[in-house]
PDB file of C-alpha atoms in Angstrom:
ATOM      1  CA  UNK A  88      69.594  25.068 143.584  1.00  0.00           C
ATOM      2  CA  UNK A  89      69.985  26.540 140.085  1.00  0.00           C
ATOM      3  CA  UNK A  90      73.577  25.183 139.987  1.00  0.00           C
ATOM      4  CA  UNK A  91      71.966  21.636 139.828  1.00  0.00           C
ATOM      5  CA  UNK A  92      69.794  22.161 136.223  1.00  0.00           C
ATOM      6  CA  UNK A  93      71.773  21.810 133.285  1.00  0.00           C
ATOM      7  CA  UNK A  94      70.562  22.337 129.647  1.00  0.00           C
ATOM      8  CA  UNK A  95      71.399  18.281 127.954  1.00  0.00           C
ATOM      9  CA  UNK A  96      72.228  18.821 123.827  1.00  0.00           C
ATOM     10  CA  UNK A  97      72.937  16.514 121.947  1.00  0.00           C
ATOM     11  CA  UNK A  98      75.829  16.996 119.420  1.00  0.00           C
ATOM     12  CA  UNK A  99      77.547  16.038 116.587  1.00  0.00           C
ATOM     13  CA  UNK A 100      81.203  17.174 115.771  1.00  0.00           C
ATOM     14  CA  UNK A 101      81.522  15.340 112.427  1.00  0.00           C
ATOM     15  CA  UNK A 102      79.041  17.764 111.037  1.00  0.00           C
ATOM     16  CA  UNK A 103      79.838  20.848 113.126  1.00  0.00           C
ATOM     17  CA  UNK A 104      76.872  20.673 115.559  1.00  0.00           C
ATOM     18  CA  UNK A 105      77.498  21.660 119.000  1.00  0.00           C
ATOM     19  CA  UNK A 106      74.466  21.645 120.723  1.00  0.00           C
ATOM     20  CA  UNK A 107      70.857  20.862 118.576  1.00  0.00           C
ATOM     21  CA  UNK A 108      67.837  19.475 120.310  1.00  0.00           C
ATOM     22  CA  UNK A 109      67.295  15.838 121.135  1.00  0.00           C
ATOM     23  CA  UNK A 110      64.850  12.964 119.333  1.00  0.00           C
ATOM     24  CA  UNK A 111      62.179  11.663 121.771  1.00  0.00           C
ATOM     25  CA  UNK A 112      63.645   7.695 121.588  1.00  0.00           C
ATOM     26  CA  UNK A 113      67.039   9.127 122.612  1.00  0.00           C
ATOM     27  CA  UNK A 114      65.577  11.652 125.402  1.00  0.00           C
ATOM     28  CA  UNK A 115      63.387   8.656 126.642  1.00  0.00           C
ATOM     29  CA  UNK A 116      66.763   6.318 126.180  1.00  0.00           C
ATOM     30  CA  UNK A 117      68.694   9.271 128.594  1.00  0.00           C
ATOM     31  CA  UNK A 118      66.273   9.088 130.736  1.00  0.00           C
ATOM     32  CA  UNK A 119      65.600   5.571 131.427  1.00  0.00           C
ATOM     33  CA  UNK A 120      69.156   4.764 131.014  1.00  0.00           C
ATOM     34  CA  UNK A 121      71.059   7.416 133.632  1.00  0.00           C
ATOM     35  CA  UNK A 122      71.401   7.290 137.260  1.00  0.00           C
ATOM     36  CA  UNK A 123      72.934  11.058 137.652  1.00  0.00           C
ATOM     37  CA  UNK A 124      69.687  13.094 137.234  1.00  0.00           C
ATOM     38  CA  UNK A 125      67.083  13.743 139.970  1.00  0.00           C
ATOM     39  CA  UNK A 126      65.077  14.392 136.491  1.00  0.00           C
ATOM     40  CA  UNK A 127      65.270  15.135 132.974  1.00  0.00           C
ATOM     41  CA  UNK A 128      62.315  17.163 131.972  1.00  0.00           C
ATOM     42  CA  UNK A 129      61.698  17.301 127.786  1.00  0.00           C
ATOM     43  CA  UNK A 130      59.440  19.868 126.041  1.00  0.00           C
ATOM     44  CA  UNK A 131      58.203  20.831 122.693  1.00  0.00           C
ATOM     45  CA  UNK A 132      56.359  24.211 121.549  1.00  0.00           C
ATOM     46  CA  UNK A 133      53.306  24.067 119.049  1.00  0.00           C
ATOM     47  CA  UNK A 134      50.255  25.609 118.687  1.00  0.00           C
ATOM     48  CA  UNK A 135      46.966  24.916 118.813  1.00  0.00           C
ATOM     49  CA  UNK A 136      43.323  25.346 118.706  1.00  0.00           C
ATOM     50  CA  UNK A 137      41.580  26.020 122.142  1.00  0.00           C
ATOM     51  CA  UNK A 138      37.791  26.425 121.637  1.00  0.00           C
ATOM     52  CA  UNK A 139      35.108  26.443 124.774  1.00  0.00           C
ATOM     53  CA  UNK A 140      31.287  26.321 125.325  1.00  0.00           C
ATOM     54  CA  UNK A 141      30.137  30.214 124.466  1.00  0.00           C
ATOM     55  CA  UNK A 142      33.243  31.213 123.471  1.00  0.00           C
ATOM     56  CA  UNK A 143      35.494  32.104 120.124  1.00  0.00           C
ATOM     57  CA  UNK A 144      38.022  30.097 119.087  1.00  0.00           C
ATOM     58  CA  UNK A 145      41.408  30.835 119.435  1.00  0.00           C
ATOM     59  CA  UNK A 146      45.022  29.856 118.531  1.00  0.00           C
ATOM     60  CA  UNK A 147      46.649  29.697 121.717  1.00  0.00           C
ATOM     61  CA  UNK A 148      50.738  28.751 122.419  1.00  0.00           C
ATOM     62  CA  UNK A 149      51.502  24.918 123.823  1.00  0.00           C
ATOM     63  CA  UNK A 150      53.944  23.366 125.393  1.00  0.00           C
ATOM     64  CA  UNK A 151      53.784  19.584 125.540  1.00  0.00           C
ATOM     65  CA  UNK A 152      56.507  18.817 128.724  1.00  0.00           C
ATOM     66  CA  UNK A 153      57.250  15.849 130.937  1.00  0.00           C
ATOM     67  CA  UNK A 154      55.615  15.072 134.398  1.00  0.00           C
ATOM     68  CA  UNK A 155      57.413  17.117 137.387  1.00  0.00           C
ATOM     69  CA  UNK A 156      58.263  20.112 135.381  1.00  0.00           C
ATOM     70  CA  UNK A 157      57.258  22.255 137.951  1.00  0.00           C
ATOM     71  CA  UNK A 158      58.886  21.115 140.628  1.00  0.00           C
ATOM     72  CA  UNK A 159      62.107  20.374 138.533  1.00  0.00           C
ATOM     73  CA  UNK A 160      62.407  23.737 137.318  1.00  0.00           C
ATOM     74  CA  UNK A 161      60.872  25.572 140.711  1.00  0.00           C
ATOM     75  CA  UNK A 162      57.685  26.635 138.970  1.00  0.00           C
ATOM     76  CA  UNK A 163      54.441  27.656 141.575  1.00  0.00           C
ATOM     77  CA  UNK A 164      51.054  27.326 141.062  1.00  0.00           C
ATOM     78  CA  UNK A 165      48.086  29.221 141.494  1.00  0.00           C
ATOM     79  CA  UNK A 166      45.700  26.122 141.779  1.00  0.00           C
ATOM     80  CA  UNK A 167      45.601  22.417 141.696  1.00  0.00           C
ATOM     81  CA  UNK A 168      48.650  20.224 140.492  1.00  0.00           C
ATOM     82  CA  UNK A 169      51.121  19.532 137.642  1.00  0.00           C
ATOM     83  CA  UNK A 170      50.973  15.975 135.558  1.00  0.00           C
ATOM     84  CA  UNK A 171      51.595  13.041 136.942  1.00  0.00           C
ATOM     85  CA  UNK A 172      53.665  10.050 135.656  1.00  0.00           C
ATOM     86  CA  UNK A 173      50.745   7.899 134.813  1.00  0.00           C
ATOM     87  CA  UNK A 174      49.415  11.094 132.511  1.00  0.00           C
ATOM     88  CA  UNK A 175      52.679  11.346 130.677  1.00  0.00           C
ATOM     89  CA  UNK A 176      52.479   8.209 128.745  1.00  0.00           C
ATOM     90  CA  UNK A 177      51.683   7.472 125.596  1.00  0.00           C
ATOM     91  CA  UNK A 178      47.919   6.936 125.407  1.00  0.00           C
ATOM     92  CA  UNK A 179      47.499   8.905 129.120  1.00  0.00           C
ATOM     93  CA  UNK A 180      44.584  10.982 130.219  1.00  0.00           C
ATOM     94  CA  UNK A 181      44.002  14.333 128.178  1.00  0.00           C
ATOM     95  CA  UNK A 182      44.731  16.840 131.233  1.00  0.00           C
ATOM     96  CA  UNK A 183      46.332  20.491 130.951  1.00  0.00           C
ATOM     97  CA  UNK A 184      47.259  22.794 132.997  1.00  0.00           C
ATOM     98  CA  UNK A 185      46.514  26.753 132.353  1.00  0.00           C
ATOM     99  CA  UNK A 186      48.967  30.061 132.284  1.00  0.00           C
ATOM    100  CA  UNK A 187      47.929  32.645 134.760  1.00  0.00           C
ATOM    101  CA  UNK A 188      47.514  34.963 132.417  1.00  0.00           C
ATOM    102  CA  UNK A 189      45.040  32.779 130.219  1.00  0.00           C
ATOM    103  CA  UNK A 190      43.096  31.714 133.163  1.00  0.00           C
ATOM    104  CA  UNK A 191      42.960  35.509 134.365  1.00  0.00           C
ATOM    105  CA  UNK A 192      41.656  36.612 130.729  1.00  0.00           C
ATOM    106  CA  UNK A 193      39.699  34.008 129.144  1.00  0.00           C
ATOM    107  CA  UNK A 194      38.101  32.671 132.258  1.00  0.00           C
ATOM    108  CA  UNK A 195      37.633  35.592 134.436  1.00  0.00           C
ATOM    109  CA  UNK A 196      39.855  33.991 137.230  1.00  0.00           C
ATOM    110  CA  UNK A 197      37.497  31.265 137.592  1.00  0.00           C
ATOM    111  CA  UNK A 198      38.154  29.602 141.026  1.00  0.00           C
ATOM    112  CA  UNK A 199      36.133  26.197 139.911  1.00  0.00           C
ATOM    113  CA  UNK A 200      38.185  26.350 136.705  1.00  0.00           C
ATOM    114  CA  UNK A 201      39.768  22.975 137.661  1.00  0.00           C
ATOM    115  CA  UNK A 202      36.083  21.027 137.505  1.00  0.00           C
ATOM    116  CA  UNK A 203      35.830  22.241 134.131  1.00  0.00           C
ATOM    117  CA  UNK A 204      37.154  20.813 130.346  1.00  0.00           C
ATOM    118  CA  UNK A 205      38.286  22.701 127.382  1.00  0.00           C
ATOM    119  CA  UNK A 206      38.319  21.728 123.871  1.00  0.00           C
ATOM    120  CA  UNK A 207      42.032  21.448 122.739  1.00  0.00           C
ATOM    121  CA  UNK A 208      41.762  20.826 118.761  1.00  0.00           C
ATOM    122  CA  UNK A 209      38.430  19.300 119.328  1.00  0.00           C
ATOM    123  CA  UNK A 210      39.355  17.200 122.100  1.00  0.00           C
ATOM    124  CA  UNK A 211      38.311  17.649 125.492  1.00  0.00           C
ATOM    125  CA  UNK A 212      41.117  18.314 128.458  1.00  0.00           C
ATOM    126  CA  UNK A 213      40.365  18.155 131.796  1.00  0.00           C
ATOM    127  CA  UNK A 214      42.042  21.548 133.845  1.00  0.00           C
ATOM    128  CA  UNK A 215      44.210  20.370 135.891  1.00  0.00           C
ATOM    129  CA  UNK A 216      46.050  23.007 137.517  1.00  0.00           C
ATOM    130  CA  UNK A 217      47.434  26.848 136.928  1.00  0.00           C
ATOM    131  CA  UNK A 218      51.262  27.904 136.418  1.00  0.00           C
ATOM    132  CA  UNK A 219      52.056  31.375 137.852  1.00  0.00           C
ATOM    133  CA  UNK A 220      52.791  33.836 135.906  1.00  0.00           C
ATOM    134  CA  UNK A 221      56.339  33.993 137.729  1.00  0.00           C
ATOM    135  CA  UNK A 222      57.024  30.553 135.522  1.00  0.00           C
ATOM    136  CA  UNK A 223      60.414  31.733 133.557  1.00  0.00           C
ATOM    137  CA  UNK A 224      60.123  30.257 130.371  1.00  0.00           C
ATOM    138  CA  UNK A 225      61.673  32.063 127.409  1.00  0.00           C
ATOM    139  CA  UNK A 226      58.408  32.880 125.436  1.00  0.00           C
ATOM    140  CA  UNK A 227      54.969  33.519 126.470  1.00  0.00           C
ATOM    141  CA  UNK A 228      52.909  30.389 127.052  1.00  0.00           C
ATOM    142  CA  UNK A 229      48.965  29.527 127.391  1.00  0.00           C
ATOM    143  CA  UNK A 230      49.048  26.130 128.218  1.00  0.00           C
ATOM    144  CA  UNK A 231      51.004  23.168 128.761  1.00  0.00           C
ATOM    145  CA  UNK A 232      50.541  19.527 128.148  1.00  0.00           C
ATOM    146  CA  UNK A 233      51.893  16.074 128.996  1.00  0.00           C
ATOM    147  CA  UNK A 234      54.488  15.753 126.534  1.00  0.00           C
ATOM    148  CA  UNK A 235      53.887  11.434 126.411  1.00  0.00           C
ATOM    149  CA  UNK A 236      56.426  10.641 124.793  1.00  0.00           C
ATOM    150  CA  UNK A 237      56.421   7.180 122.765  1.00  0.00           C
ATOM    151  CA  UNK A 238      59.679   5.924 120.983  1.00  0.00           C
ATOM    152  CA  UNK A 239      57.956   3.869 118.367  1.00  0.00           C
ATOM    153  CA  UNK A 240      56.052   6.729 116.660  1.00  0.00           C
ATOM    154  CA  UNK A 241      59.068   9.123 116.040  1.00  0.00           C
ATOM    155  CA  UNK A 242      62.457   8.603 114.273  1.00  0.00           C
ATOM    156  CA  UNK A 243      65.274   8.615 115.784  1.00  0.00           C
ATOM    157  CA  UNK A 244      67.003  11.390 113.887  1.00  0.00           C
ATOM    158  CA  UNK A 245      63.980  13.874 114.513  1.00  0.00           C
ATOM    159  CA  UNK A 246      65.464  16.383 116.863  1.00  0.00           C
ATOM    160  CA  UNK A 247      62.447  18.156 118.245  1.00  0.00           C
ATOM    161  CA  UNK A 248      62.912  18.480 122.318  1.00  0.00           C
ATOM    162  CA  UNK A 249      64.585  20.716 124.244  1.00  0.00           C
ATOM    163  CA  UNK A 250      65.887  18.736 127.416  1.00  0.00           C
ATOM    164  CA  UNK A 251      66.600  20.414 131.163  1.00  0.00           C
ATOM    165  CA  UNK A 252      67.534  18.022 133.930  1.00  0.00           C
ATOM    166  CA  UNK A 253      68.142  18.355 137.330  1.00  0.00           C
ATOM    167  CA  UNK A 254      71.230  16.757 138.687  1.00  0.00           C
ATOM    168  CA  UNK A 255      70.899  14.561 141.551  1.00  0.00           C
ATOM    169  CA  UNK A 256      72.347  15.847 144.938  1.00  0.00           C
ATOM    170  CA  UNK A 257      76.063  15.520 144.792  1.00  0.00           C
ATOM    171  CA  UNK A 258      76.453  14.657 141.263  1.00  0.00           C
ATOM    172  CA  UNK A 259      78.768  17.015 139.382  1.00  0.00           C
ATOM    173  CA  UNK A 260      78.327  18.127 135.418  1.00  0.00           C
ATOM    174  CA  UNK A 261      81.337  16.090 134.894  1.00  0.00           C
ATOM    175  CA  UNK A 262      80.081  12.967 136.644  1.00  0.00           C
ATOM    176  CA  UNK A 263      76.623  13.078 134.484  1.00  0.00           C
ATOM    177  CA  UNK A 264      78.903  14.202 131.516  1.00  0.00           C
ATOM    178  CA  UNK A 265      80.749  10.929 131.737  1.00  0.00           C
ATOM    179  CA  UNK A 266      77.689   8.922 132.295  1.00  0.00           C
ATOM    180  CA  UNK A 267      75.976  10.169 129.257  1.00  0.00           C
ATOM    181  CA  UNK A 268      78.628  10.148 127.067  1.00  0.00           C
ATOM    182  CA  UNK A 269      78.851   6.288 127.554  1.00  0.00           C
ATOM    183  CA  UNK A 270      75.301   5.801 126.939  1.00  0.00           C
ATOM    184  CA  UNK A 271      75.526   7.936 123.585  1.00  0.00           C
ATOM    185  CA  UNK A 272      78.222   5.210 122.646  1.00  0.00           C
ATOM    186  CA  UNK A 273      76.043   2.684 123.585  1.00  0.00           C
ATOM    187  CA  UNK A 274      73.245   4.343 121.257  1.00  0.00           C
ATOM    188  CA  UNK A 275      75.796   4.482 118.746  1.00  0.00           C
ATOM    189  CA  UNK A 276      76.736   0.959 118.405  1.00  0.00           C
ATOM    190  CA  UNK A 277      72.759  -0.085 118.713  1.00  0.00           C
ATOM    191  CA  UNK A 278      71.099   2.392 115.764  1.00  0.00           C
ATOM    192  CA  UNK A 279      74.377   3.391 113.262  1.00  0.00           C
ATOM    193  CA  UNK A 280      72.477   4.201 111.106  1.00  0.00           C
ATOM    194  CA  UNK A 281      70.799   7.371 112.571  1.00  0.00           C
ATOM    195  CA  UNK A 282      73.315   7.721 115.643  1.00  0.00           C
ATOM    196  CA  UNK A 283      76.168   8.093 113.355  1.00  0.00           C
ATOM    197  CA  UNK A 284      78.637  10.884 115.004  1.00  0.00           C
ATOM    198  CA  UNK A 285      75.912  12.084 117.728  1.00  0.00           C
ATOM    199  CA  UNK A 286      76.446  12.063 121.145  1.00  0.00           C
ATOM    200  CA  UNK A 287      75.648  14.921 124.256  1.00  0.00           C
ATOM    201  CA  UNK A 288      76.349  17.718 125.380  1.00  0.00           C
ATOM    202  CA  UNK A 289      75.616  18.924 129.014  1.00  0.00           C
ATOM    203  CA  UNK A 290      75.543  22.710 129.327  1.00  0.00           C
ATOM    204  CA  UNK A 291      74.917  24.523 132.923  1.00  0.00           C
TER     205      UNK A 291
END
């Protein structure tokens, strides 16, 4: 059902933008707010530190991403489970879930990885499942993590996630188009002084 997922921009014509990332409090406003999306996943590259028991640290790819990215985006694992809701909120359990490819080359393919921890910048994750290597993101990835994302801790004019959603059965791009575009003018009117001109963008 690839027709159903839809990239969601947000925009802003008044200073030539057609299609720039979204700020966590208006991704977590979209999603709360809208009816016409099974669900709208966020996500945010970084890097960090990954350090274990016996072996060198390393600087290994993130990607902090909503709960049900798997399943939203048809993702398979090797073992265990994506996050949960309850782990992607702000102040949630520190859980992550491996690449194949790190959990072939780091840890030997370690069937009993998921009883184990790892040190993520000096904090310890439980393992909590393994992506497949057939996972189609668009650059190579070691781990991912609950993206968590709290409104009151980031401005509103800090576009920093890139936003897929699944639409819900039966909804068209022009139906959720519609829908979103009043809750942008909603968001508008609320916050003028950092919604000034923005609104969104759905692109299949």
């Amino acid at each position: 059902d690839q027709d159903r997922l839809v990239y969601f921009w947000e925009n802003n014509l008044k200073l030539g933008i057609s299609s720039f990332s979204q700020s966590v409090p208006n991704f977590v406003d979209y999603r709360d707010q809208s009816q016409s999306f099974e669900a709208l996943i966020g996500l945010n590259t970084l890097n960090v530190n990954l350090s274990d028991l016996n072996q060198r640290p390393v600087q290994a790819s993130a990607v902090a991403i909503s709960a049900g990215f798997s399943e939203v985006l048809g993702w398979p694992l090797v073992l265990g489970r994506g996050f949960n809701a309850a782990e992607d909120q702000p102040g949630g359990p520190k859980v992550v879930v491996l690449s194949e490819a790190l959990w072939r080359e780091r840890y030997r393919a370690d069937p009993n990885i998921l009883t184990r921890t790892i040190d993520i910048n000096r904090e310890a994750h439980q393992v909590i499942g393994v992506i497949s290597d057939a996972a189609n993101f668009f650059a190579p990835v070691d781990l991912w993590r609950p993206l968590s994302p709290d409104p009151t801790r980031v401005n509103r004019d800090d576009h920093r996630l890139t936003v897929v959603g699944r639409l819900a059965p039966g909804v068209s791009i022009a139906q959720a188009q519609a829908e979103v575009d009043a809750i942008a003018a909603g968001l508008r009117e609320t916050h003028p002084e950092t919604m000034d001109g923005w609104g969104a963008y759905l692109e299949s």
